[in-house]
Short mmCIF file of C-alpha atoms in Angstrom, two decimals:
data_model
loop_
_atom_site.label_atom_id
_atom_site.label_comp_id
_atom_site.label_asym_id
_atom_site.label_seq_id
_atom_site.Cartn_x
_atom_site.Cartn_y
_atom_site.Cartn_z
CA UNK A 1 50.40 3.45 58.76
CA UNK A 2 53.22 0.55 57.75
CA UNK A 3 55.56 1.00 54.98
CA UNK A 4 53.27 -1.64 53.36
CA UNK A 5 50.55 0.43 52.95
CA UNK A 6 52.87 3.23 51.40
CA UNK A 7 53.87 0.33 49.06
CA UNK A 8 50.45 -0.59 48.23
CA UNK A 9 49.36 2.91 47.53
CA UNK A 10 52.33 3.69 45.20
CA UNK A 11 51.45 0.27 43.52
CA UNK A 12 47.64 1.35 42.79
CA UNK A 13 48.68 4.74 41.39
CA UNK A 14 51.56 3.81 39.35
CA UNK A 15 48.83 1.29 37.91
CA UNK A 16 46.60 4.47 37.41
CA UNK A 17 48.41 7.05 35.68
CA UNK A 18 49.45 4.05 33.29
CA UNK A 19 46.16 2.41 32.13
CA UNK A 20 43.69 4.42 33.55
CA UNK A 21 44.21 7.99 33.37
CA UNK A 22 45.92 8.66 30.25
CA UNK A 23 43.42 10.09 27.24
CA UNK A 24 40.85 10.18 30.07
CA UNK A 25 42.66 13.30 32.32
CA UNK A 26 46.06 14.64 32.31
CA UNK A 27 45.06 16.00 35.98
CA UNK A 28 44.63 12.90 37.51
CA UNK A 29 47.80 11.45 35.55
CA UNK A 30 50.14 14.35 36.77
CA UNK A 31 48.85 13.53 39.81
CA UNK A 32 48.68 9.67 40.21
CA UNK A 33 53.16 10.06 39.05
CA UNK A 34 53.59 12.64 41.89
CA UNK A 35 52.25 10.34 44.24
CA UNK A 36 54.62 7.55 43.06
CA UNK A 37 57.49 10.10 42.89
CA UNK A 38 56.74 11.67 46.20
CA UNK A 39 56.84 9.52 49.64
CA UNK A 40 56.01 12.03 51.44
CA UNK A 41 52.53 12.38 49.45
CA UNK A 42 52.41 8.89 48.94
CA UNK A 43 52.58 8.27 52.86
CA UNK A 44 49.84 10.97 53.76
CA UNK A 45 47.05 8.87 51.37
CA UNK A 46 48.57 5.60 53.17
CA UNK A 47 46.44 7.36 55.96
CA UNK A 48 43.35 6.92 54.30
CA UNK A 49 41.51 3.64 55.34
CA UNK A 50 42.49 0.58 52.16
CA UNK A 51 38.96 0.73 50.97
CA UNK A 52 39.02 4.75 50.63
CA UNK A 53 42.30 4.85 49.03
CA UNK A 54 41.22 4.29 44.89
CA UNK A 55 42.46 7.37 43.09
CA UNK A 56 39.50 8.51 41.47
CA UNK A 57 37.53 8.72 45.25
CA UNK A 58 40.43 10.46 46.83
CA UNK A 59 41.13 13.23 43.65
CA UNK A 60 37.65 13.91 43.80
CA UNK A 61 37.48 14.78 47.63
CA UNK A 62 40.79 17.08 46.98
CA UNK A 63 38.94 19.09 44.41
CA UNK A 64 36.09 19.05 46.65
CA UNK A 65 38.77 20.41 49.45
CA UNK A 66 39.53 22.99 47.23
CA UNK A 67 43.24 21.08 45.18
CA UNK A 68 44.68 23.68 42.93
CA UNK A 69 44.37 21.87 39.31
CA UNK A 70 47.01 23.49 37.27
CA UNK A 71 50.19 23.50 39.39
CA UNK A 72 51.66 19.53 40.50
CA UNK A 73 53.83 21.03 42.62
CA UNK A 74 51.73 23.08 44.46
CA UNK A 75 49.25 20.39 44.35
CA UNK A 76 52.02 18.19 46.44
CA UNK A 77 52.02 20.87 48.59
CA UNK A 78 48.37 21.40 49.31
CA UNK A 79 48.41 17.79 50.31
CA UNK A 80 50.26 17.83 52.82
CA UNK A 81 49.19 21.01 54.47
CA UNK A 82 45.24 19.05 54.24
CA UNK A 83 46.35 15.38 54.80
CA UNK A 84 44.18 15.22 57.67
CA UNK A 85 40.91 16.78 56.14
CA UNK A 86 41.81 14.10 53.14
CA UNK A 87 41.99 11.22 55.44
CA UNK A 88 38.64 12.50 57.65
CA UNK A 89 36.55 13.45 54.09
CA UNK A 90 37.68 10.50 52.17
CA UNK A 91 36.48 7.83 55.31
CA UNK A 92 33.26 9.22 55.01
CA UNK A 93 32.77 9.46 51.33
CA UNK A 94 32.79 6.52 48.38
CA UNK A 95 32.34 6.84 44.91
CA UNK A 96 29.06 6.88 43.18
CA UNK A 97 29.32 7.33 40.03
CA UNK A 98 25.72 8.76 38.51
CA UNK A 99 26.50 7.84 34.75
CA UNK A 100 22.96 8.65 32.53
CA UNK A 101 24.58 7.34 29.46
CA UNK A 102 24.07 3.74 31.04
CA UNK A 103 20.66 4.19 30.01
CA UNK A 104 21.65 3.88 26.59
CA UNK A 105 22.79 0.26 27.62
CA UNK A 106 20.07 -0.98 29.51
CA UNK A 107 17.39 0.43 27.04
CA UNK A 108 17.28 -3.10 24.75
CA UNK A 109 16.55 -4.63 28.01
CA UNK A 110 13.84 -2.36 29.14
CA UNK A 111 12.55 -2.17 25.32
CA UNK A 112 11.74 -6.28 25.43
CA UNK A 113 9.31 -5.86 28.71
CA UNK A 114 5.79 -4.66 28.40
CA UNK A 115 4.90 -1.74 30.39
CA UNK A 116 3.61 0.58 32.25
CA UNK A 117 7.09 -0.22 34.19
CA UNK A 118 8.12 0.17 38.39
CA UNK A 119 11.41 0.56 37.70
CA UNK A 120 13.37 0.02 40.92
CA UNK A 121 17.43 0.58 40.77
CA UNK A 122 20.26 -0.88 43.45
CA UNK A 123 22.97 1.30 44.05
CA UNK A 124 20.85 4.57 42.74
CA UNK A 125 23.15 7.31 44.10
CA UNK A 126 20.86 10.51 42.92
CA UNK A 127 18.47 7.99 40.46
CA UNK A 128 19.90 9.01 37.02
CA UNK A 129 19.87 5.97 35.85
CA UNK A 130 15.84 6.05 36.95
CA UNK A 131 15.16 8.33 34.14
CA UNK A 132 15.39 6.24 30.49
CA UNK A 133 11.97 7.53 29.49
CA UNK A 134 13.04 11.30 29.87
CA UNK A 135 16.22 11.30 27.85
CA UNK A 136 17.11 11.19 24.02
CA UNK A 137 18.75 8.62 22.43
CA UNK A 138 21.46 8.94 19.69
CA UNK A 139 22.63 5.16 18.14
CA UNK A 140 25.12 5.27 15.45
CA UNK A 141 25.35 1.95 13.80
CA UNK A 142 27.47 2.20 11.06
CA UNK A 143 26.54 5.21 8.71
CA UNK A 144 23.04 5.05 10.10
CA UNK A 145 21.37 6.85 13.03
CA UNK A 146 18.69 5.45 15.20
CA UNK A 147 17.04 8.23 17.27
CA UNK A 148 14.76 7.90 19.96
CA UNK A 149 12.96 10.68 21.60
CA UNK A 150 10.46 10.72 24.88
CA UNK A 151 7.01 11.49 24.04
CA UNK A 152 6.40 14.96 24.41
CA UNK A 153 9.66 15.52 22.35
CA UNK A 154 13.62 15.45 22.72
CA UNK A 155 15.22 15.79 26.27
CA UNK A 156 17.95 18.51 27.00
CA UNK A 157 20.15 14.73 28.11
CA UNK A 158 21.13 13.30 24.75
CA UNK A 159 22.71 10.31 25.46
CA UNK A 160 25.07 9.12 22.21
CA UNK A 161 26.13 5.48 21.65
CA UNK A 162 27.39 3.27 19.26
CA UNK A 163 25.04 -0.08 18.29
CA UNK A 164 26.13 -3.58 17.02
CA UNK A 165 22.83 -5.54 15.61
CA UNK A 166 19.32 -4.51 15.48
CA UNK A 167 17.19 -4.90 18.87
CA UNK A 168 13.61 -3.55 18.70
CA UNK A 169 14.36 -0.31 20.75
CA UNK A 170 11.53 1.91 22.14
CA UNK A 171 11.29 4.50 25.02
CA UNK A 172 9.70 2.49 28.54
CA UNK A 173 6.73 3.45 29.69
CA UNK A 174 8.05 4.59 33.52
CA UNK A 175 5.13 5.04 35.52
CA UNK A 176 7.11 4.57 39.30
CA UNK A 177 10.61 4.86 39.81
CA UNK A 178 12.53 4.01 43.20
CA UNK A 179 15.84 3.73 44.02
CA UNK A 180 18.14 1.98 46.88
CA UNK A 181 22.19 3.41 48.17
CA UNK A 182 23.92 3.36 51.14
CA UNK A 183 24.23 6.99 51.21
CA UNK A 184 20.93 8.57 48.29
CA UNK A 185 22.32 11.83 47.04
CA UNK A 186 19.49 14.39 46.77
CA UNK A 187 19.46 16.22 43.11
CA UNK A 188 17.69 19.05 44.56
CA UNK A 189 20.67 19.52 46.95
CA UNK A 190 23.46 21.83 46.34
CA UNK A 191 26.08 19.90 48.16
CA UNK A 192 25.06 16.85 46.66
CA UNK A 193 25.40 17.72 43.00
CA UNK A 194 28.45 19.49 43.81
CA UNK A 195 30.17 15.96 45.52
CA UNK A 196 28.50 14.26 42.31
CA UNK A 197 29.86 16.41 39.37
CA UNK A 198 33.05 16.57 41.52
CA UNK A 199 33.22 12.66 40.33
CA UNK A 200 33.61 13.27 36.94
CA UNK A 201 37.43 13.02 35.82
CA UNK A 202 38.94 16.74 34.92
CA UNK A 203 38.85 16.69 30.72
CA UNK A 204 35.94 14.51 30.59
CA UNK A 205 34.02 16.20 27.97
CA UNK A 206 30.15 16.57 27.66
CA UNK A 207 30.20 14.48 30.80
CA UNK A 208 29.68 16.94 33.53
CA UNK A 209 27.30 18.74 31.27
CA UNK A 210 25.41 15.52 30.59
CA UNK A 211 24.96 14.91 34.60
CA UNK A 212 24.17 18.47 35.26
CA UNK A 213 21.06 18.29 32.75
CA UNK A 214 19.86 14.51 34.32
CA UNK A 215 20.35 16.22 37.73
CA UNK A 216 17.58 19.12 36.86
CA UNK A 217 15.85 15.85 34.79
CA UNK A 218 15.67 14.08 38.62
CA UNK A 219 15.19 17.71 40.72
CA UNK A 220 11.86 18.09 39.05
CA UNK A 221 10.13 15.05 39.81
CA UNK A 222 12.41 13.26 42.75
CA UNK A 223 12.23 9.17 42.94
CA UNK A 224 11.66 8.05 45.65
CA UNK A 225 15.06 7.41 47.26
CA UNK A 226 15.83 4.85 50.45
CA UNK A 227 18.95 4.09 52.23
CA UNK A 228 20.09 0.64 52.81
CA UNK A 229 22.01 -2.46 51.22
CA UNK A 230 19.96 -4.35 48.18
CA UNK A 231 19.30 -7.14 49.60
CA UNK A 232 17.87 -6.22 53.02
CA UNK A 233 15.90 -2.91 51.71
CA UNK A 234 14.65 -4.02 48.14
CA UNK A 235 11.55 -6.12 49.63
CA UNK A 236 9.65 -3.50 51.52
CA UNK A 237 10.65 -0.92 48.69
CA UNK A 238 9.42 -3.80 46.23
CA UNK A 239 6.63 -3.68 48.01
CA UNK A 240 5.04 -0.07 47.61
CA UNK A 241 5.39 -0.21 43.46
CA UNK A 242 2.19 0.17 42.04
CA UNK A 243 -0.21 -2.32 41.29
CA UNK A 244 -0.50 -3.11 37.72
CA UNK A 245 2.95 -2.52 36.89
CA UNK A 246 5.67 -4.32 36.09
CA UNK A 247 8.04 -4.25 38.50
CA UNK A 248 12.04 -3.84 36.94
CA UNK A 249 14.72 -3.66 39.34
CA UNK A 250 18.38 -2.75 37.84
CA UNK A 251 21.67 -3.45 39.12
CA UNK A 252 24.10 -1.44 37.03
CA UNK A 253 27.60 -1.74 37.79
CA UNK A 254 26.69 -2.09 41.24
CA UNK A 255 26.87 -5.61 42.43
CA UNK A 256 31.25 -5.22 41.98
CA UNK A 257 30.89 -3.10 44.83
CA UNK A 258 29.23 -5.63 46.84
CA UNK A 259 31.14 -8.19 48.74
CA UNK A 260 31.28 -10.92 46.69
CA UNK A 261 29.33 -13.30 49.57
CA UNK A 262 26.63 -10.77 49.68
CA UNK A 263 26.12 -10.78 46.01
CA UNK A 264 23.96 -13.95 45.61
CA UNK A 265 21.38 -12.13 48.36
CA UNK A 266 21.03 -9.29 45.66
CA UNK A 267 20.72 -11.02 42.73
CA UNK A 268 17.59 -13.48 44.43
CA UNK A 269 16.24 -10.38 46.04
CA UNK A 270 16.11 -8.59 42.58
CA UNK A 271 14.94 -11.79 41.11
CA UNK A 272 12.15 -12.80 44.17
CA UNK A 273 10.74 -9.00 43.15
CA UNK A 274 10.24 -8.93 39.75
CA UNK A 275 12.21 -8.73 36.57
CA UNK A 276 16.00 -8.14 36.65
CA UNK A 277 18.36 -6.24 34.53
CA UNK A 278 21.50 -6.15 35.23
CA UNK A 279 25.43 -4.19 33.70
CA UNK A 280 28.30 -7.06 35.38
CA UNK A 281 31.22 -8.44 34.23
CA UNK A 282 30.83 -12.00 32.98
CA UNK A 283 32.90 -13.20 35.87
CA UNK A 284 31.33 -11.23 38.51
CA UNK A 285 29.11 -13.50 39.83
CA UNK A 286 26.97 -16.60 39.21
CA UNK A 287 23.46 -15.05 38.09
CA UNK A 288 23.63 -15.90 34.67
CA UNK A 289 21.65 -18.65 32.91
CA UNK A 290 24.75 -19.41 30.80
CA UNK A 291 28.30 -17.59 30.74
CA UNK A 292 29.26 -15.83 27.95
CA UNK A 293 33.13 -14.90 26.97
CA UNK A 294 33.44 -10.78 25.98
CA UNK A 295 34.70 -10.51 23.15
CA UNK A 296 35.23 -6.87 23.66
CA UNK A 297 36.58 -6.66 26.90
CA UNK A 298 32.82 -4.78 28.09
CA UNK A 299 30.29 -5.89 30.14
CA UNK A 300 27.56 -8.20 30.09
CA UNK A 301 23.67 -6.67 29.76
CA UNK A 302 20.97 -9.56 30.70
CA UNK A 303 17.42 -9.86 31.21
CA UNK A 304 16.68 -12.12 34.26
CA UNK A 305 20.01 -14.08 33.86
CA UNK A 306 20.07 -14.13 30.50
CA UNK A 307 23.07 -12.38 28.37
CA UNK A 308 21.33 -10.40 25.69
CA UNK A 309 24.20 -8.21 24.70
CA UNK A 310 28.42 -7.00 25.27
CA UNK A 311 27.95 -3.41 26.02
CA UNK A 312 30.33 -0.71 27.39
CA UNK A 313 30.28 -0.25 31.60
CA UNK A 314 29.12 3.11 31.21
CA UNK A 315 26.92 3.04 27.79
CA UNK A 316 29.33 4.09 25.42
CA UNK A 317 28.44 1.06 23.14
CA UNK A 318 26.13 -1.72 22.95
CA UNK A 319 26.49 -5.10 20.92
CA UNK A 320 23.72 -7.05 20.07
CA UNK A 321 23.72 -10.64 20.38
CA UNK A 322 21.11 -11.86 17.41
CA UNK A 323 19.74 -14.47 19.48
CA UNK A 324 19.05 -11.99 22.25
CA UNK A 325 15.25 -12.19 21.85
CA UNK A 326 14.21 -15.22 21.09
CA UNK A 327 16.52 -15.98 24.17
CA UNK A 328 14.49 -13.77 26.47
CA UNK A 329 10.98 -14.77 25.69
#
């Protein structure tokens, strides 16, 4: 550990409980200032290895540690009596964020291809995002609501969203669904749902409850889950879909978490396999047919390159792009 490092991590908090925290969590706030304010705190998560260090990982190993919530100060405490569980837990853990309510954003995508669908996701963690033909769908676009249901009627996971323009929207037939992660989480496994709902911020409402209800959604009827990077495990995976369906494979969110020279090898495996749907920023890599400028600060949704619509990283909102469709075909 170098005083650098102690800089660095004081740096990445302060920059947390300013823009990211606030109106999100108070917890993580008050915490992300006591590490700034404390050096002695600050130094034990200098410990952690650089690419371990992002607040949200490390807060969500402390709760999983057991991190009183309610008290800073003996939260500053507790941190340095388990600074060396923190460092050991957090080398061996990353974030993987399981967010259903991206399936309200990738939805116009899936609605514009013809099924029965494989649908085959990089980056799956426990394969909630596998699931868009078992959940309900909520759109408010302006005073009106568009409602989608699965067939056999609406889902305990409601997933609620607000909707700029007027693609044709319709639940995907789903009739395979793999996924690929470094490290699959298994819904049906206590410890695993426990380290996934431990992701979700503190004060993130309906959240936790949303993931808990897509968790018994995936416990039911497992995908079939592989370890491995995208590029290297997608072809054999690719590979067992069924015949006769179209084969979709998704990379939401996922590729920023790639290396940025390893990202190309994703995008042409994804491509090489079938069609690809994809959540990036527009400057995250060079798999777009043409580059398009947010206007809302969100993230780009396309259909085999192609930007179709702005939406919000984790499905909050989607907007429309009227030319999406004739664009696509």
């Amino acid at each position: 550990m170098t005083q650098d490092a102690v800089t660095a991590v004081v740096d990445r908090y302060r920059r947390f409980a300013r823009d990211e925290a606030p109106g999100r969590s108070a917890v993580y706030e008050a915490w992300a200032r006591r590490v700034t304010d404390d050096a002695a705190v600050a130094a034990a998560l200098a410990r952690i290895p650089e690419a371990r260090r992002q607040p949200p990982l490390v807060f969500a190993v402390m709760r999983l540690l057991g991190a009183p919530l309610d008290d800073v100060d003996a939260w500053g405490s507790w941190v340095l009596d388990h600074a060396d569980a923190i460092v050991a837990e957090c080398g061996r853990r990353s974030v993987q964020t399981n967010e259903p309510l991206r399936c309200a954003a990738l939805l116009p995508a899936l609605s514009l291809i013809e099924g029965p669908i494989a649908l085959l996701e990089v980056g799956a963690s426990a394969g909630l995002c596998l699931f868009p033909d078992r959940y309900s769908y909520r759109y408010r676009r302006g005073g009106e609501l568009v409602t989608l249901d699965p067939a056999d009627g609406p889902s305990s996971v409601v997933l609620d969203s607000d909707l700029e323009g007027h693609p044709d929207l319709r639940v995907p037939e789903i009739v395979w669904r793999a996924g690929i992660d470094l490290s699959p989480l298994d819904a049906r496994s206590e410890q695993d749902r426990s380290w996934l709902t431990g992701l979700v911020w503190p004060g993130e409402r309906g959240r936790l409850e949303r993931i808990e209800r897509a968790l018994d959604i995936a416990a039911a009827a497992p995908p079939v889950l592989v370890a491995g990077d995208g590029a290297g495990a997608l072809p054999a995976l690719a590979a067992t879909a069924p015949a006769g369906a179209t084969l979709v494979v998704t990379t939401p969110g996922v590729l920023a978490h790639v290396p940025r020279v390893h990202r190309a090898a994703v995008i042409d495996a994804a491509r090489t396999a079938g069609r690809w749907i994809t959540l990036d920023a527009p400057g995250l890599h060079d798999g777009w047919t043409r580059r398009t400028e947010p206007a809302r600060g969100g993230f780009a949704l396309a259909l085999d390159g192609e930007v179709l619509a702005e939406v919000d990283p984790l499905g909050a909102w989607v907007a429309w792009h009227p030319e999406s469709r004739a664009a696509a075909q």
